[in-house]
Amino acid sequence: EPEVTQTPSHQVTQMGQEVILRCVPISNHLYFYWYRQILGQKVEFLVSFYNNEISEKSEIFDDQFSVERPDGSNFTLKIRSTKLEDSAMYFCASMDISGNTIYFGEGSWLTVV
Amino acid sequence: GDSVTQMEGPVTLSEEAFLTINCTYTATGYPSLFWYVQYPGEGLQLLLKATKADDKGSNKGFEATYRKETTSFHLEKGSVQVSDSAVYFCALPVNQGGKLIFGQGTELSVKP
């Protein structure tokens, strides 16, 4: 079964450093997303991406965050200058054109120290 | 605005017990409804879904029926196993772009 893959599975970074989280969505999907889950809390929407541009973003997704689809397969989330409160599990997700179901990756644990 | 409310956890059950995890929602229109499961140390997996009122989604012995009249999508399983121990999330899309909002998650712990 096709799946969304994410790398790295876990990253530890120092406060103020830049981090790039990578995702390979399911190949025929056209909608891409990033969500995050702070430990013990609800899964929160960060951003959606369609047709090579951001279609929606949450209040969390400020100027420190950016997304990119650098080629036909990868979808990246960049945090420019990490803060302690960015420590969370970050999930990539994708959806096909029918819009029926969103599939999530395994997540990338980001720990900012 | 749209919202999802789940029963609070943790829920602790013995193996073979009956499970219900309540989920109610507030939404404009009649969106699809989803249950996702997160096993320890893993990501979110789609467990089941229902796309319209009175639909029943089912998978791995779990079921949930889309009840328009009570705006509910309760998750049930007749006989839980230790391997069902996980956090369960109810979710609904809030627009055509597929943005999901999640309930707060309900942790299930099944003891042998």
PDB file of C-alpha atoms in Angstrom, chain B:
ATOM      1  CA  GLY B   1     -16.782  27.217  14.080  1.00  0.00           C
ATOM      2  CA  ASP B   2     -16.259  23.542  13.419  1.00  0.00           C
ATOM      3  CA  SER B   3     -15.102  21.432  16.337  1.00  0.00           C
ATOM      4  CA  VAL B   4     -14.612  17.884  17.540  1.00  0.00           C
ATOM      5  CA  THR B   5     -15.038  16.721  21.110  1.00  0.00           C
ATOM      6  CA  GLN B   6     -13.939  13.337  22.369  1.00  0.00           C
ATOM      7  CA  MET B   7     -14.444  11.663  25.684  1.00  0.00           C
ATOM      8  CA  GLU B   8     -11.571  12.131  28.038  1.00  0.00           C
ATOM      9  CA  GLY B   9      -9.135   9.369  28.696  1.00  0.00           C
ATOM     10  CA  PRO B  10      -7.343   7.374  29.663  1.00  0.00           C
ATOM     11  CA  VAL B  11      -9.683   4.451  29.243  1.00  0.00           C
ATOM     12  CA  THR B  12      -8.523   1.207  30.827  1.00  0.00           C
ATOM     13  CA  LEU B  13     -10.210  -2.051  29.896  1.00  0.00           C
ATOM     14  CA  SER B  14      -9.609  -5.738  30.321  1.00  0.00           C
ATOM     15  CA  GLU B  15      -9.067  -7.881  27.260  1.00  0.00           C
ATOM     16  CA  GLU B  16     -12.323  -8.874  25.524  1.00  0.00           C
ATOM     17  CA  ALA B  17     -14.249  -5.982  27.058  1.00  0.00           C
ATOM     18  CA  PHE B  18     -16.565  -3.800  24.984  1.00  0.00           C
ATOM     19  CA  LEU B  19     -15.195  -0.430  23.945  1.00  0.00           C
ATOM     20  CA  THR B  20     -16.952   2.832  23.232  1.00  0.00           C
ATOM     21  CA  ILE B  21     -15.105   6.078  22.653  1.00  0.00           C
ATOM     22  CA  ASN B  22     -17.475   8.982  22.207  1.00  0.00           C
ATOM     23  CA  CYS B  23     -16.996  11.638  19.572  1.00  0.00           C
ATOM     24  CA  THR B  24     -19.319  14.516  18.822  1.00  0.00           C
ATOM     25  CA  TYR B  25     -18.820  17.233  16.293  1.00  0.00           C
ATOM     26  CA  THR B  26     -20.011  20.634  15.205  1.00  0.00           C
ATOM     27  CA  ALA B  27     -19.769  21.293  11.501  1.00  0.00           C
ATOM     28  CA  THR B  28     -21.205  23.211   8.618  1.00  0.00           C
ATOM     29  CA  GLY B  29     -22.833  20.773   6.240  1.00  0.00           C
ATOM     30  CA  TYR B  30     -22.132  17.084   6.331  1.00  0.00           C
ATOM     31  CA  PRO B  31     -18.430  16.433   6.117  1.00  0.00           C
ATOM     32  CA  SER B  32     -16.739  13.061   6.113  1.00  0.00           C
ATOM     33  CA  LEU B  33     -15.707  11.809   9.532  1.00  0.00           C
ATOM     34  CA  PHE B  34     -12.583   9.895  10.451  1.00  0.00           C
ATOM     35  CA  TRP B  35     -11.025   7.913  13.230  1.00  0.00           C
ATOM     36  CA  TYR B  36      -7.237   7.821  13.343  1.00  0.00           C
ATOM     37  CA  VAL B  37      -5.167   5.636  15.653  1.00  0.00           C
ATOM     38  CA  GLN B  38      -1.689   6.282  17.026  1.00  0.00           C
ATOM     39  CA  TYR B  39       0.061   3.237  18.424  1.00  0.00           C
ATOM     40  CA  PRO B  40       2.871   3.819  20.922  1.00  0.00           C
ATOM     41  CA  GLY B  41       5.871   5.390  19.224  1.00  0.00           C
ATOM     42  CA  GLU B  42       4.185   5.488  15.824  1.00  0.00           C
ATOM     43  CA  GLY B  43       2.447   7.962  13.558  1.00  0.00           C
ATOM     44  CA  LEU B  44      -1.206   8.487  12.743  1.00  0.00           C
ATOM     45  CA  GLN B  45      -2.964   5.732  10.874  1.00  0.00           C
ATOM     46  CA  LEU B  46      -6.394   5.971   9.365  1.00  0.00           C
ATOM     47  CA  LEU B  47      -8.585   3.490  11.193  1.00  0.00           C
ATOM     48  CA  LEU B  48     -11.922   4.065   9.514  1.00  0.00           C
ATOM     49  CA  LYS B  49     -14.083   6.689   7.908  1.00  0.00           C
ATOM     50  CA  ALA B  50     -17.645   7.501   6.934  1.00  0.00           C
ATOM     51  CA  THR B  51     -18.515   9.884   4.143  1.00  0.00           C
ATOM     52  CA  LYS B  52     -22.209  10.566   4.707  1.00  0.00           C
ATOM     53  CA  ALA B  53     -24.982  10.338   7.267  1.00  0.00           C
ATOM     54  CA  ASP B  54     -25.895   6.817   8.425  1.00  0.00           C
ATOM     55  CA  ASP B  55     -22.733   5.379   6.888  1.00  0.00           C
ATOM     56  CA  LYS B  56     -20.903   2.886   9.041  1.00  0.00           C
ATOM     57  CA  GLY B  57     -17.145   2.759   8.813  1.00  0.00           C
ATOM     58  CA  SER B  58     -15.405  -0.398   9.939  1.00  0.00           C
ATOM     59  CA  ASN B  59     -11.921  -1.824  10.156  1.00  0.00           C
ATOM     60  CA  LYS B  60     -10.039  -4.306  12.378  1.00  0.00           C
ATOM     61  CA  GLY B  61     -13.220  -5.017  14.358  1.00  0.00           C
ATOM     62  CA  PHE B  62     -13.830  -1.338  15.059  1.00  0.00           C
ATOM     63  CA  GLU B  63     -16.995   0.386  13.903  1.00  0.00           C
ATOM     64  CA  ALA B  64     -18.390   3.896  13.917  1.00  0.00           C
ATOM     65  CA  THR B  65     -21.705   5.147  12.561  1.00  0.00           C
ATOM     66  CA  TYR B  66     -22.178   8.681  11.266  1.00  0.00           C
ATOM     67  CA  ARG B  67     -25.221   9.967  13.187  1.00  0.00           C
ATOM     68  CA  LYS B  68     -26.451  13.236  11.794  1.00  0.00           C
ATOM     69  CA  GLU B  69     -29.272  13.590  14.304  1.00  0.00           C
ATOM     70  CA  THR B  70     -26.943  13.412  17.288  1.00  0.00           C
ATOM     71  CA  THR B  71     -23.860  14.808  15.487  1.00  0.00           C
ATOM     72  CA  SER B  72     -21.877  11.846  16.730  1.00  0.00           C
ATOM     73  CA  PHE B  73     -19.376   9.329  15.416  1.00  0.00           C
ATOM     74  CA  HIS B  74     -18.707   7.038  18.364  1.00  0.00           C
ATOM     75  CA  LEU B  75     -16.057   4.361  17.999  1.00  0.00           C
ATOM     76  CA  GLU B  76     -16.943   0.862  19.163  1.00  0.00           C
ATOM     77  CA  LYS B  77     -15.361  -2.540  19.336  1.00  0.00           C
ATOM     78  CA  GLY B  78     -17.006  -5.622  20.725  1.00  0.00           C
ATOM     79  CA  SER B  79     -13.921  -7.295  22.165  1.00  0.00           C
ATOM     80  CA  VAL B  80     -10.700  -5.362  22.621  1.00  0.00           C
ATOM     81  CA  GLN B  81      -7.224  -6.860  22.605  1.00  0.00           C
ATOM     82  CA  VAL B  82      -4.018  -5.778  24.271  1.00  0.00           C
ATOM     83  CA  SER B  83      -2.753  -4.789  20.823  1.00  0.00           C
ATOM     84  CA  ASP B  84      -5.534  -2.191  20.578  1.00  0.00           C
ATOM     85  CA  SER B  85      -3.781  -0.097  23.220  1.00  0.00           C
ATOM     86  CA  ALA B  86      -3.225   3.244  21.505  1.00  0.00           C
ATOM     87  CA  VAL B  87      -4.487   6.803  21.294  1.00  0.00           C
ATOM     88  CA  TYR B  88      -7.590   7.266  19.167  1.00  0.00           C
ATOM     89  CA  PHE B  89      -8.413  10.538  17.428  1.00  0.00           C
ATOM     90  CA  CYS B  90     -11.694  11.586  15.898  1.00  0.00           C
ATOM     91  CA  ALA B  91     -11.296  14.085  13.050  1.00  0.00           C
ATOM     92  CA  LEU B  92     -13.272  16.018  10.477  1.00  0.00           C
ATOM     93  CA  PRO B  93     -12.307  18.143   7.486  1.00  0.00           C
ATOM     94  CA  VAL B  94     -13.276  21.781   7.745  1.00  0.00           C
ATOM     95  CA  ASN B  95     -12.967  22.752   4.106  1.00  0.00           C
ATOM     96  CA  GLN B  96     -12.575  21.364   0.594  1.00  0.00           C
ATOM     97  CA  GLY B  97      -8.824  21.701   0.907  1.00  0.00           C
ATOM     98  CA  GLY B  98      -8.782  18.809   3.348  1.00  0.00           C
ATOM     99  CA  LYS B  99      -7.682  20.614   6.486  1.00  0.00           C
ATOM    100  CA  LEU B 100      -8.545  18.345   9.410  1.00  0.00           C
ATOM    101  CA  ILE B 101      -9.380  19.269  12.948  1.00  0.00           C
ATOM    102  CA  PHE B 102      -8.816  16.632  15.569  1.00  0.00           C
ATOM    103  CA  GLY B 103     -10.358  15.793  18.865  1.00  0.00           C
ATOM    104  CA  GLN B 104      -8.067  15.785  21.847  1.00  0.00           C
ATOM    105  CA  GLY B 105      -7.420  12.057  21.564  1.00  0.00           C
ATOM    106  CA  THR B 106      -8.467   9.256  23.868  1.00  0.00           C
ATOM    107  CA  GLU B 107      -5.837   6.947  25.248  1.00  0.00           C
ATOM    108  CA  LEU B 108      -6.912   3.324  25.488  1.00  0.00           C
ATOM    109  CA  SER B 109      -5.046   0.847  27.619  1.00  0.00           C
ATOM    110  CA  VAL B 110      -6.076  -2.806  27.439  1.00  0.00           C
ATOM    111  CA  LYS B 111      -4.849  -5.124  30.191  1.00  0.00           C
ATOM    112  CA  PRO B 112      -4.493  -8.891  29.771  1.00  0.00           C
TER     113      PRO B 112
END
